[in-house]
Each structure stands twice: as structure tokens, then as C-alpha cells.
Coordinates of N, CA and C and ligand atoms in Angstrom, one line a residue:
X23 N 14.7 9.8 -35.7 CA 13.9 9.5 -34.5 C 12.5 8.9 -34.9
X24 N 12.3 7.7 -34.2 CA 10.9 6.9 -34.8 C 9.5 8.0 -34.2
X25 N 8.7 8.3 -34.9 CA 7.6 8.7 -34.6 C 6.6 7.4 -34.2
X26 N 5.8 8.5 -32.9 CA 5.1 7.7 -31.9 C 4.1 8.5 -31.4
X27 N 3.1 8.0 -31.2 CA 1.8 9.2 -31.7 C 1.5 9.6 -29.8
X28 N 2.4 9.3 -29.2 CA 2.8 10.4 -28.1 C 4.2 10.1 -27.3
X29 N 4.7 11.5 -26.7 CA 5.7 11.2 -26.3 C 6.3 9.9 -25.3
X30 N 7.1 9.1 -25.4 CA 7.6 7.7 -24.9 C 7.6 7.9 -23.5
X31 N 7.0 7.3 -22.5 CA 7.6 8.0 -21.0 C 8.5 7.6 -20.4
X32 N 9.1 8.7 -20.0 CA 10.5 8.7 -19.0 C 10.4 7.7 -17.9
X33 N 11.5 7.0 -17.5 CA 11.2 6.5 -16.0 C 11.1 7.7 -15.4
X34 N 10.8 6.8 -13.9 CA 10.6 7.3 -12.6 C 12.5 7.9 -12.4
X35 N 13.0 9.1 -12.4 CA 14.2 9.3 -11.5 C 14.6 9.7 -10.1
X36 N 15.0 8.7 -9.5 CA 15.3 9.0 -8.0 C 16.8 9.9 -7.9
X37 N 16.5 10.4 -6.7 CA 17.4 11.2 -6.3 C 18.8 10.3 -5.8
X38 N 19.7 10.7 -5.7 CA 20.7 9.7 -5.3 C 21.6 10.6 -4.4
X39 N 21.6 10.0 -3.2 CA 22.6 10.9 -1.6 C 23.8 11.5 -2.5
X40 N 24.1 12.9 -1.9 CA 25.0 13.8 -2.6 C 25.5 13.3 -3.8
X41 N 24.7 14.0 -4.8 CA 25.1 13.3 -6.0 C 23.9 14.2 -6.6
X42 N 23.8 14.7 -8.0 CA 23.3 15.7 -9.2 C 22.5 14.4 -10.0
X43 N 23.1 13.3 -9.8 CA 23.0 12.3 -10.5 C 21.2 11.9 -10.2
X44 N 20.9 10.5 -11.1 CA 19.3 10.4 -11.0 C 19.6 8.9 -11.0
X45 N 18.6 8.3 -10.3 CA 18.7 6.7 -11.2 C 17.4 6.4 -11.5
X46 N 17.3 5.5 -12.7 CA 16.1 5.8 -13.7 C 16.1 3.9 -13.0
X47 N 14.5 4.3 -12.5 CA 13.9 2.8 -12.3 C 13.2 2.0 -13.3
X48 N 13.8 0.9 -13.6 CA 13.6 -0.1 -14.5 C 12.2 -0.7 -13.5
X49 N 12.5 -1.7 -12.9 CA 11.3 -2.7 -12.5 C 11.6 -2.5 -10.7
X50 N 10.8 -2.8 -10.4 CA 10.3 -3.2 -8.7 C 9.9 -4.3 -8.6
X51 N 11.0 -5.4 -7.5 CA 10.4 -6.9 -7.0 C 10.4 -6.3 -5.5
X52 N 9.3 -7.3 -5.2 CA 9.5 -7.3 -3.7 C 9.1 -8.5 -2.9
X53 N 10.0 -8.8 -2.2 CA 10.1 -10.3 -1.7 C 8.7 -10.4 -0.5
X54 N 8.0 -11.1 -0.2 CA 6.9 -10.9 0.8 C 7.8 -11.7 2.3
X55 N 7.2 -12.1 3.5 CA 7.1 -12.0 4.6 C 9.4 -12.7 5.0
X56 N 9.9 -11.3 4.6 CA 11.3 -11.6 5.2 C 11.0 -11.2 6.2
X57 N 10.7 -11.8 7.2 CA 11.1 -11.3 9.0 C 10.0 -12.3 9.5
X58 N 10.5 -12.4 10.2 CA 9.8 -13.9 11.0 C 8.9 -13.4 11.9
X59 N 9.0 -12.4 12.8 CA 7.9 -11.8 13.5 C 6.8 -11.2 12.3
X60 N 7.2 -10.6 11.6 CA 6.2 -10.1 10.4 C 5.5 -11.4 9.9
X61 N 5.6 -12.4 9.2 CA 5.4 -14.0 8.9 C 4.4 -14.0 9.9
X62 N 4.5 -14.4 10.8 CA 4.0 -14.4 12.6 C 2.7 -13.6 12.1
X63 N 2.4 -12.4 12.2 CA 1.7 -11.4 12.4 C 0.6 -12.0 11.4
X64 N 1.0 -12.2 10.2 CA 0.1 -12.5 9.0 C -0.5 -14.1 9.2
X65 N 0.2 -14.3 9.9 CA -0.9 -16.0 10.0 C 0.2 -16.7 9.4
X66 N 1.5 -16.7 9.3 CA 2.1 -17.4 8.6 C 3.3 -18.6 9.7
X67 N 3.7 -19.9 8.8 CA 5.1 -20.4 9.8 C 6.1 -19.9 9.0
X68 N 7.2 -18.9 9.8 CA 8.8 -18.2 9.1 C 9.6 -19.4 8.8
X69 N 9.1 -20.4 8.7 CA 10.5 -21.3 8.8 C 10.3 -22.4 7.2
X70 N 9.1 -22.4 7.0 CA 8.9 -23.4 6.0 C 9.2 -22.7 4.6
X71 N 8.9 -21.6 4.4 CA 9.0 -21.1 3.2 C 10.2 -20.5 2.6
X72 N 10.4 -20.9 0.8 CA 11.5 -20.1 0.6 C 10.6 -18.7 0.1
X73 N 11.8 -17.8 -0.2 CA 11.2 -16.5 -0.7 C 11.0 -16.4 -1.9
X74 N 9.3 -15.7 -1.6 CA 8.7 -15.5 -3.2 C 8.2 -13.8 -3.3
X75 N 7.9 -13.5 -4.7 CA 8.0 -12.4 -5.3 C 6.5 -11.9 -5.9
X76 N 6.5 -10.8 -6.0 CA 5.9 -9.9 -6.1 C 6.1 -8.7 -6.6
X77 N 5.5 -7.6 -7.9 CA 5.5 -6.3 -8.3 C 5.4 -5.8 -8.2
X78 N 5.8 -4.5 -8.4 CA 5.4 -3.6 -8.5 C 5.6 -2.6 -10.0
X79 N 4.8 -1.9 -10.9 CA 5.2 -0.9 -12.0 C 6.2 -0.4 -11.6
X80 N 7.3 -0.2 -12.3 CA 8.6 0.9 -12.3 C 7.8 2.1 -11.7
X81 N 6.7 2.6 -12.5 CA 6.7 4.1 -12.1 C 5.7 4.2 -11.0
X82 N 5.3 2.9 -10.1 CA 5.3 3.5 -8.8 C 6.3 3.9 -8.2
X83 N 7.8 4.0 -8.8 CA 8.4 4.3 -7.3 C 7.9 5.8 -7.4
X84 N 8.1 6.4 -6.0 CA 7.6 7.8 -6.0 C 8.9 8.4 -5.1
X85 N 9.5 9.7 -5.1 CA 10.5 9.9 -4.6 C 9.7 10.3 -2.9
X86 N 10.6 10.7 -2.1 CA 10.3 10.9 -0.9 C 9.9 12.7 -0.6
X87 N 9.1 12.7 0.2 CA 8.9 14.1 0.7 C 7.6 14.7 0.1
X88 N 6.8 13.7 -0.5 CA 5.9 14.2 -1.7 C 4.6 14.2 -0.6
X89 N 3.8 14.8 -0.4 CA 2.6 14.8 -0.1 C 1.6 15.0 -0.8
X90 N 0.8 13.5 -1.0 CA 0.3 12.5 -1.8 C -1.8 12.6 -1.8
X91 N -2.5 12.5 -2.7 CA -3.7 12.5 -2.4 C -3.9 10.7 -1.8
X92 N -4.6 10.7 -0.9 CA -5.0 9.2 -0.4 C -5.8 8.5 -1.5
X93 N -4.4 6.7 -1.3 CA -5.2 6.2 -2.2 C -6.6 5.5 -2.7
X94 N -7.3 5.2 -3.7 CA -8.4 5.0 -4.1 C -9.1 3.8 -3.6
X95 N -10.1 3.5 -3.1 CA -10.3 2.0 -3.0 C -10.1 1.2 -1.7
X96 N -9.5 2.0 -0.5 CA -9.4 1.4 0.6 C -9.4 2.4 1.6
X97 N -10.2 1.2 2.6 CA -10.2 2.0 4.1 C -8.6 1.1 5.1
X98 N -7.9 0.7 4.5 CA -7.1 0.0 5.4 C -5.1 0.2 4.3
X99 N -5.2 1.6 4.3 CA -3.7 1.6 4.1 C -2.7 1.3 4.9
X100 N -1.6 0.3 4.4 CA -0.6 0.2 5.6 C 1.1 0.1 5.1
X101 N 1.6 0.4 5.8 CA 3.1 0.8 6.0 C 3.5 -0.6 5.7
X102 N 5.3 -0.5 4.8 CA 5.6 -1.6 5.2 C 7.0 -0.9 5.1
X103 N 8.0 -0.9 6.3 CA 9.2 -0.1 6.4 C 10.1 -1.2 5.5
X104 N 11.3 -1.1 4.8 CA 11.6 -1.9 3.8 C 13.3 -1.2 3.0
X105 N 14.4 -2.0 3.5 CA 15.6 -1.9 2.7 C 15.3 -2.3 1.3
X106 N 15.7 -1.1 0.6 CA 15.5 -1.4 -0.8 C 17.4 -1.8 -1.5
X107 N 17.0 -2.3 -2.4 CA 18.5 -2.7 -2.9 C 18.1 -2.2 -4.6
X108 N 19.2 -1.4 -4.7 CA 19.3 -0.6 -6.3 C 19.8 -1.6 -6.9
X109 N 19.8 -1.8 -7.9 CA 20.7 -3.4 -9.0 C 21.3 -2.4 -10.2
X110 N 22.3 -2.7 -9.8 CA 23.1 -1.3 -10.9 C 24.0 -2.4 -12.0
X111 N 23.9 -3.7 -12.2 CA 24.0 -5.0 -13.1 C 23.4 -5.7 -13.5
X112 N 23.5 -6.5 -14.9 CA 22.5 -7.5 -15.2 C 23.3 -9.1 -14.8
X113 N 22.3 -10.1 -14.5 CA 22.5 -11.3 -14.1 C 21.5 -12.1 -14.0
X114 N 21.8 -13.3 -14.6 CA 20.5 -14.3 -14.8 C 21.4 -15.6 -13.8
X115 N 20.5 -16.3 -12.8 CA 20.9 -17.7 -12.3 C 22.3 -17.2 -11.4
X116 N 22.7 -15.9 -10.7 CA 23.7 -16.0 -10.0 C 23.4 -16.4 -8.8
X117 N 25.0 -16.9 -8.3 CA 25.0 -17.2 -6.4 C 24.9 -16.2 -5.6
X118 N 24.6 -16.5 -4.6 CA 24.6 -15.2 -3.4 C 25.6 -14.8 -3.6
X119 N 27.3 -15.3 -3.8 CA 28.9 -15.0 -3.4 C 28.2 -13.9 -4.8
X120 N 27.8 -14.0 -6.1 CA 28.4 -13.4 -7.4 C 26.9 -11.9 -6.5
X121 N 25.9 -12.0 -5.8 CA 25.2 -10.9 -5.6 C 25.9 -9.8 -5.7
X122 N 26.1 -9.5 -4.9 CA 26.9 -8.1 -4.2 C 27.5 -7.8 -5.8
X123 N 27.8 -8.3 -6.5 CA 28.4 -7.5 -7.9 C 27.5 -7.0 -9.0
X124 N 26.0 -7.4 -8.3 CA 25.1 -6.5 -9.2 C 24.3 -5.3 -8.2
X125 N 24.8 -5.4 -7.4 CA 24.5 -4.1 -6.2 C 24.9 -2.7 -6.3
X126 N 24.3 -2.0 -6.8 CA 25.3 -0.3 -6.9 C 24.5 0.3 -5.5
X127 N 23.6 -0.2 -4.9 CA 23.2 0.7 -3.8 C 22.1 0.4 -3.1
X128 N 21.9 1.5 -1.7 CA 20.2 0.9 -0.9 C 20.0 1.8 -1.1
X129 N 18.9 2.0 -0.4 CA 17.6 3.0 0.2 C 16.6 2.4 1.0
X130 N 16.1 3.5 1.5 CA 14.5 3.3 2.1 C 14.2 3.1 1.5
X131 N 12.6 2.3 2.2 CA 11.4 2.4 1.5 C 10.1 1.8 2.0
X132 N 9.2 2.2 1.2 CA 7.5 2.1 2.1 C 6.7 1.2 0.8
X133 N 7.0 0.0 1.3 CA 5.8 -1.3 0.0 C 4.4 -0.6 0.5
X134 N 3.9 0.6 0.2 CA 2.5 1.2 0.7 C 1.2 -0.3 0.2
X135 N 0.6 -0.9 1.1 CA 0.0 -1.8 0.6 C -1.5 -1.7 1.3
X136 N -2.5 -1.5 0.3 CA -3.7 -1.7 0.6 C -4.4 -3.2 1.0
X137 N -4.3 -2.7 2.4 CA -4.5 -4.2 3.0 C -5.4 -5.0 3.4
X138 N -6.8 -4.6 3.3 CA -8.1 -4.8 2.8 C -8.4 -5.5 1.1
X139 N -7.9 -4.5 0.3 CA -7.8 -5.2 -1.2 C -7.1 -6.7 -0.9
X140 N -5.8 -6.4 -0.2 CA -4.9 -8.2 -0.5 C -5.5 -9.0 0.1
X141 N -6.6 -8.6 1.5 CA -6.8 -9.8 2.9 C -8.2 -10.2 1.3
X142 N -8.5 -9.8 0.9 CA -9.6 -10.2 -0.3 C -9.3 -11.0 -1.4
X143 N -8.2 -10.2 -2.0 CA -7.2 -11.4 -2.7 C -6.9 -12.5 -2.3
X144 N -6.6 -12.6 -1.1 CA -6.0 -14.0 -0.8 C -6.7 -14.7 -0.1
X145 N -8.1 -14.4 0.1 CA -9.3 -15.2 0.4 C -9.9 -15.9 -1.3
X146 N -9.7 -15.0 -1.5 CA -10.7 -15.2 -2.9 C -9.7 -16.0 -4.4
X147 N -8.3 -16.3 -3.7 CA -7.1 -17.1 -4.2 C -7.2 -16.1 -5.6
X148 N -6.7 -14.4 -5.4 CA -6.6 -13.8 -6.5 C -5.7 -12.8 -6.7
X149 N -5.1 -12.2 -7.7 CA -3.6 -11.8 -7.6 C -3.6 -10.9 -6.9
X150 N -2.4 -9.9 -6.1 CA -2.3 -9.0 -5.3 C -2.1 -7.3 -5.8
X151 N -2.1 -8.0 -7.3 CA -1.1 -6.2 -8.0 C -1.9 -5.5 -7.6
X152 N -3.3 -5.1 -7.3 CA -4.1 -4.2 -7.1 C -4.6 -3.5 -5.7
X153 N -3.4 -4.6 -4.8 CA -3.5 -4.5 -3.5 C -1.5 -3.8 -3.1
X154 N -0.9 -4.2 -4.2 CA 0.9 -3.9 -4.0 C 1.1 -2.7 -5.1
X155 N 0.6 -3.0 -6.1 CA 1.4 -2.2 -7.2 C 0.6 -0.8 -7.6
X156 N -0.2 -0.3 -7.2 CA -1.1 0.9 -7.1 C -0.6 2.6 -7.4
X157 N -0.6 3.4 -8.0 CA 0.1 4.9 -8.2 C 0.3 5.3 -6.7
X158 N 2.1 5.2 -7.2 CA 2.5 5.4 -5.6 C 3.1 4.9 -4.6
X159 N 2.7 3.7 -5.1 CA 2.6 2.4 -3.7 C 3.9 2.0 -3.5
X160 N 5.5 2.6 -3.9 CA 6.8 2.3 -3.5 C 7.5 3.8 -3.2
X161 N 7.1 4.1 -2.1 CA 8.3 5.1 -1.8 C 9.2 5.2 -1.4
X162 N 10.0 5.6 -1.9 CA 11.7 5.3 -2.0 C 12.4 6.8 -1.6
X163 N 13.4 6.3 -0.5 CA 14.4 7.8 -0.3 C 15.3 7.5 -1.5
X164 N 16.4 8.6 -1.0 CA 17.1 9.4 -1.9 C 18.3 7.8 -1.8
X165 N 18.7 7.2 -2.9 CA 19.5 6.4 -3.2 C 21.0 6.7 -2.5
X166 N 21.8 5.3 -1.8 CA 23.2 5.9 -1.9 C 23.6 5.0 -2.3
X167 N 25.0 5.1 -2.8 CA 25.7 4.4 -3.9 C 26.3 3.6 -2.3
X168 N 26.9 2.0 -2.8 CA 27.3 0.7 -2.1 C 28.6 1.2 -1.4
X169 N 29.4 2.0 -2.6 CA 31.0 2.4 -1.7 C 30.7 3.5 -0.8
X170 N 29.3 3.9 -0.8 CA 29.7 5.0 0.8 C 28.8 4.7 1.7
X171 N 28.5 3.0 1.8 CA 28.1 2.5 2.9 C 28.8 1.7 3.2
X172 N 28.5 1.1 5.0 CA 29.1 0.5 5.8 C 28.5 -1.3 5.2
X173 N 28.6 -1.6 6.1 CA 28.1 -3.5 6.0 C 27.0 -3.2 5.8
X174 N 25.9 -3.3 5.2 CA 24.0 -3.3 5.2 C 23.4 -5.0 5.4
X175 N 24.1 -5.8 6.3 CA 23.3 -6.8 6.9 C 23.1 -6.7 8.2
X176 N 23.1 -5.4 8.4 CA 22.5 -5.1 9.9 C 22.5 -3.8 9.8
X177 N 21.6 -3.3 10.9 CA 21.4 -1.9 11.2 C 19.7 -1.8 11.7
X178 N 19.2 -0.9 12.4 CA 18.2 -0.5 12.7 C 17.1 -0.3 11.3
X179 N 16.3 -0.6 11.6 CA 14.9 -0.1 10.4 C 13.2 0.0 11.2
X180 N 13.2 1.3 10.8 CA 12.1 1.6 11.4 C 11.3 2.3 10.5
X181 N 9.6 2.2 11.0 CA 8.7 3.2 10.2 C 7.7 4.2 11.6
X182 N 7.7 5.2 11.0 CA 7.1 5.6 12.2 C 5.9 6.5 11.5
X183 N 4.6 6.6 12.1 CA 3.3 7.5 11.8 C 3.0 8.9 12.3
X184 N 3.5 10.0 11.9 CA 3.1 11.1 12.5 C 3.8 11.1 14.0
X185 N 5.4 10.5 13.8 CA 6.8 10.4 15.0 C 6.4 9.7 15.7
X186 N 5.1 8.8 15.8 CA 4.9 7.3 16.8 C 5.7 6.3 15.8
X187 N 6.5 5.5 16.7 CA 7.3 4.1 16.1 C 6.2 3.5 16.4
X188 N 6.2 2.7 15.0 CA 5.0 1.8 14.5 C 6.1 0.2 14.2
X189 N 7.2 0.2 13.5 CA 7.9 -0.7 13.4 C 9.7 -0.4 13.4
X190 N 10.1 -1.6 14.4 CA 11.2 -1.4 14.8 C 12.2 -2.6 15.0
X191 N 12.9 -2.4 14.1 CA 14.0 -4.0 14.3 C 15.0 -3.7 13.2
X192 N 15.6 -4.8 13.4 CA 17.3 -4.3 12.9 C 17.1 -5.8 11.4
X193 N 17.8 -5.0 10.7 CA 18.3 -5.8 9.2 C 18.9 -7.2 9.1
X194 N 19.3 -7.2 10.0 CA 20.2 -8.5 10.5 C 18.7 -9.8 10.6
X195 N 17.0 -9.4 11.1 CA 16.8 -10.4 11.5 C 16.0 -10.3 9.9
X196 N 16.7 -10.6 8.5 CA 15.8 -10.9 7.8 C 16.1 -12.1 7.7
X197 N 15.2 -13.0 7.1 CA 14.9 -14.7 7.2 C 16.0 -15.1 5.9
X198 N 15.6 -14.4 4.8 CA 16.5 -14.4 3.9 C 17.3 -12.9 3.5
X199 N 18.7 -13.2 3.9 CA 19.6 -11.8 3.6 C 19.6 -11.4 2.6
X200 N 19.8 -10.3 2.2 CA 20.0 -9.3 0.5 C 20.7 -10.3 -0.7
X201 N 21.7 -11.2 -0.3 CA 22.7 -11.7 -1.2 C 21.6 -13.3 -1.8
X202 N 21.1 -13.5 -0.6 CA 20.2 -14.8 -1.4 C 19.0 -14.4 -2.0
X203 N 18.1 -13.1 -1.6 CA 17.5 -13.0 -1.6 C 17.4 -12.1 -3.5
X204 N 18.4 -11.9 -3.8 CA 18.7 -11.2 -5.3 C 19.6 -12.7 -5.7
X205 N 20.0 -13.4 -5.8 CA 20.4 -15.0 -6.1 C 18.8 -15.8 -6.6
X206 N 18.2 -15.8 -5.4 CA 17.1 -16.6 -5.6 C 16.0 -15.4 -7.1
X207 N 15.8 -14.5 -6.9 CA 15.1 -14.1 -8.1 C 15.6 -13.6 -9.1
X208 N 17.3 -13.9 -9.5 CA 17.7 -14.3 -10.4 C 17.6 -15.2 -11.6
X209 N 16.8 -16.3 -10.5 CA 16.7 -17.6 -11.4 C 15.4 -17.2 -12.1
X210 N 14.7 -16.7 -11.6 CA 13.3 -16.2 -12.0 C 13.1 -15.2 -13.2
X211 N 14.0 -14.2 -13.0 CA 14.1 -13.1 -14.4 C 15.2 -12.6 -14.4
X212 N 15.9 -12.3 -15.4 CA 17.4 -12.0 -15.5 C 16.8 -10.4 -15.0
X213 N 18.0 -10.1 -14.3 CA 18.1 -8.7 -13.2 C 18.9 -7.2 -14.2
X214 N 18.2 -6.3 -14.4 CA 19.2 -5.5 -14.9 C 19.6 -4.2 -14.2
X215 N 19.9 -3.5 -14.7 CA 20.2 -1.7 -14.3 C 19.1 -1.2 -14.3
X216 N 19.0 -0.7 -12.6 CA 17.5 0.5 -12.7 C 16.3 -0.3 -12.2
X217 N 16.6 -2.3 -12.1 CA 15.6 -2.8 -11.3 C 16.0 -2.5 -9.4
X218 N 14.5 -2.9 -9.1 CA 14.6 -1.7 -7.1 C 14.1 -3.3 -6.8
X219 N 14.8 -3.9 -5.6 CA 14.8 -4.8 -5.2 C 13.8 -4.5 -3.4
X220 N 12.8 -4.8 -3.5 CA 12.4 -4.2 -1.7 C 12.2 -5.5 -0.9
X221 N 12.9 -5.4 0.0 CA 13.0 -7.0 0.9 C 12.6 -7.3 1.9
X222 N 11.0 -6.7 1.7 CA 10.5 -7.2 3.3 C 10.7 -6.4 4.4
X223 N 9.8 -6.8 4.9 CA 9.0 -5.6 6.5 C 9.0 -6.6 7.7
X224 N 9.8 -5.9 8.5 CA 9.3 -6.4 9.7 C 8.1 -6.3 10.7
X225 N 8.0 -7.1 12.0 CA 6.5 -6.8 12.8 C 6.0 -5.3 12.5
X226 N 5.3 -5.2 13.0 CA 4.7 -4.2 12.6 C 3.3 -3.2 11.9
X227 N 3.7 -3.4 10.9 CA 2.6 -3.2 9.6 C 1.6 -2.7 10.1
X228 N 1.3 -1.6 10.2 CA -0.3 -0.8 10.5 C -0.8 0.4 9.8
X229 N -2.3 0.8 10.0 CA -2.5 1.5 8.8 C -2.1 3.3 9.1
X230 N -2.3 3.6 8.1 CA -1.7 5.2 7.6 C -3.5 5.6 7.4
X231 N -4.0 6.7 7.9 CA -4.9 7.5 7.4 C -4.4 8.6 6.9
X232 N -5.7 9.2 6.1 CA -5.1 10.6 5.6 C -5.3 11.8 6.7
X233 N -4.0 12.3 6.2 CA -4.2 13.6 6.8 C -2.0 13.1 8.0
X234 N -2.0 11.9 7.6 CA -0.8 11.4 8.5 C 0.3 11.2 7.8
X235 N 1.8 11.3 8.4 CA 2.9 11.4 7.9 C 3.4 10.1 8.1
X236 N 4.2 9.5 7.4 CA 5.1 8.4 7.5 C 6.2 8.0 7.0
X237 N 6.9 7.8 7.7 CA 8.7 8.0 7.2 C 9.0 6.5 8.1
X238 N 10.0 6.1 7.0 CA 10.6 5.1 7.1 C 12.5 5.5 7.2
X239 N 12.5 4.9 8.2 CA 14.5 5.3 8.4 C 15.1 4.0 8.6
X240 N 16.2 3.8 7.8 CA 16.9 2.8 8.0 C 18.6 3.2 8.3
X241 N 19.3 2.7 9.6 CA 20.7 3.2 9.7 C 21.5 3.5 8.4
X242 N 21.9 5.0 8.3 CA 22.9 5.2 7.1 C 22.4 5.7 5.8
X243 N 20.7 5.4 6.2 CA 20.4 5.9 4.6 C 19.4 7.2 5.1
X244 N 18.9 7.9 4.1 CA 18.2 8.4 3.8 C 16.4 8.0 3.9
X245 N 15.7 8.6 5.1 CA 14.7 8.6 5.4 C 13.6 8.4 3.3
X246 N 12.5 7.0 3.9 CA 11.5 7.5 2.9 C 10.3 7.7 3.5
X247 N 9.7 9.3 3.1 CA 8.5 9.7 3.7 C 7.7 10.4 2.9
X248 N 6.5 10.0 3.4 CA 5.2 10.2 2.2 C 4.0 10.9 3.4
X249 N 3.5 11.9 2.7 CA 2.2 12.7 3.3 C 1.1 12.2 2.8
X250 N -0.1 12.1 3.6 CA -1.3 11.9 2.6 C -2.4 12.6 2.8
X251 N -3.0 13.7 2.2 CA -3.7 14.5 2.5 C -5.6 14.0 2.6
Ligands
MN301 MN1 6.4 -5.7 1.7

């Protein structure tokens, strides 16, 4: 065993729907404004742009149900309700058709984004990680594997604040669907096992104070919900 002047750290392991099993998270991409009313909201036109990317550290994902200290550095925390896609394959430069064969599963999930830090960033034309990628800032429900779901280009997705619906719309209206949307940032970085794909929030987006609950539910999966004291 190579000696290393402290122990190597483990991934992040998620829980995975009925199952003993874990899945150890490699990397976090996350696509920015898939949903056209969301696009809308931010000042943006949904129709000109293709989809681009953004990080997050592996070990923000954070599992669900955790009640969290609020994070550092902002008065303006916000939700972003979000189908996550597990990548249980590796693949460099595939088609949408070859997608779905590097898919082992979805989940929930909450791009927690400090939205004050980014509206600053992107005035000041400066990166976002500090406004996306933060201790924390991906919480993710309990994983289910692809063969014990139905179709996942449609279904309900919502986030809601202390049981007010804050965002609500169905999977079907993303601008770019799961299959192009893992095609297109394939060409960008070859994709492996344990990378968490999150694909964008619809309208919505508003802030989380401390002391408030927020769960994100998408049809069929497993609620992701985070406390903040
Ligand atoms: Mn997002």
C-alpha cells in the first residue's frame, strides 16, 4: 500500500432506492438555463443558445435529509429543482442514440446556488464556482437504477420551501433532453462511472433562508431535501 502522509479521501456515497448498495460520485456537470421559462426569468433568449456547462466538486454532492449549517457568504440562497442523471459508463464524442447506454440511473436534486455571488460574477465577467460549487451545494436523493424506471422525458418536477410550491413543471419542457444533453458534454470530457449529470431548473428559482426546509420531488424518484439551520 503506497504511503501518503494522510488518509486518501473516499467519495461522496449516495444512497441508491431499495438497494444496500452506494454509488461513489466521481464528478458533477451541470447544464445552466434548460427550460425556457427559467432562461426567461434570468434575462436570457431560450432559443439561441446551445447548452453549456458548469461544476461542481464530487464531494459536494450531499445526500438528502441532512440538516445543514447555512451557507457562508450570502444573503440570497436559491433552490434550483433539477433531474439528475447517474452515468454508470465511460464515453467520449457519443450520439444522443449511443446516450442512454451510459445511463445507470436518476435522482433528485437541488443545484443550491448562491445567487448574489453569481449575479456578481457575471457582472464582473468572473467564474461562477464560488457561486455553484460551494460545501453542499448539490443535493441529491436516494439514486434509482434506469431498469426500475418508467420513460424519464416527462413527468412532474417540483421544489417546494417549507410545503409552499416554489417550482413546478414537467421534464418534458427541457430545451435540451437528457440524451443530447450527455452527447453534447461528451465532446467536452470523456464521461465515466460515478460522474452526476444535473440538467437544469425550471421557472422558478427563489431564495431558501435559514431555519427553512426544501425538497425537491420529481415523478418516480426519490425526494431531495436539505434543512438549514
Ligand atoms: Mn442549475
Amino acid at each position: 500500500m503506497t504511503d501518503t502522509p494522510f488518509a486518501a479521501p473516499t467519495p461522496t456515497l449516495l444512497p441508491i432506492h431499495q438497494s444496500d448498495a452506494r454509488f461513489p460520485v466521481r464528478r458533477i456537470y451541470c447544464v445552466g438555463r434548460n427550460y425556457a421559462e427559467h432562461a426567461r426569468e434570468m434575462g436570457h433568449d431560450p432559443n439561441r443558445e446551445p447548452p453549456f456547462f458548469f461544476t461542481k466538486p464530487g464531494d459536494a454532492a450531499t445526500v438528502s435529509g441532512r440538516s445543514l449549517p447555512f451557507p457562508p457568504q450570502t444573503q440570497n440562497l436559491h433552490h434550483e429543482a433539477e433531474l439528475v442523471v447517474a452515468i454508470g459508463g465511460c464515453g467520449t464524442d457519443i450520439s444522443p442514440a449511443e446516450a442512454e447506454g451510459l445511463i445507470w440511473g436518476y435522482g433528485a436534486g437541488n443545484d443550491l446556488t448562491r445567487r448574489d455571488i453569481q449575479a456578481k460574477a457575471k457582472e464582473m465577467r468572473r467564474p461562477w464556482d464560488m457561486a455553484k460549487g460551494f460545501d453542499h451545494s448539490a443535493i441529491i436523493g436516494a439514486l434509482h437504477a434506469k431498469d426500475s424506471l418508467g420513460d424519464m422525458t416527462h413527468g412532474a418536477i417540483r421544489a417546494t420551501v417549507n410545503g409552499d410550491i416554489r417550482q413546478s413543471a414537467d421534464l418534458s419542457e427541457m430545451i435540451w433532453p437528457v440524451d443530447a444533453v450527455v452527447a453534447y458534454l461528451s465532446r467536452l470530457v470523456t464521461l465515466q462511472p460515478g460522474d452526476l449529470v444535473m440538467t437544469g431548473t425550471p421557472a422558478g428559482v427563489g431564495q431558501i433562508k435559514p431555519g427553512d426546509t426544501c425538497a425537491v420531488e420529481i415523478e418516480g424518484l426519490s425526494p431531495a431535501v436539505v434543512s438549514f439551520r
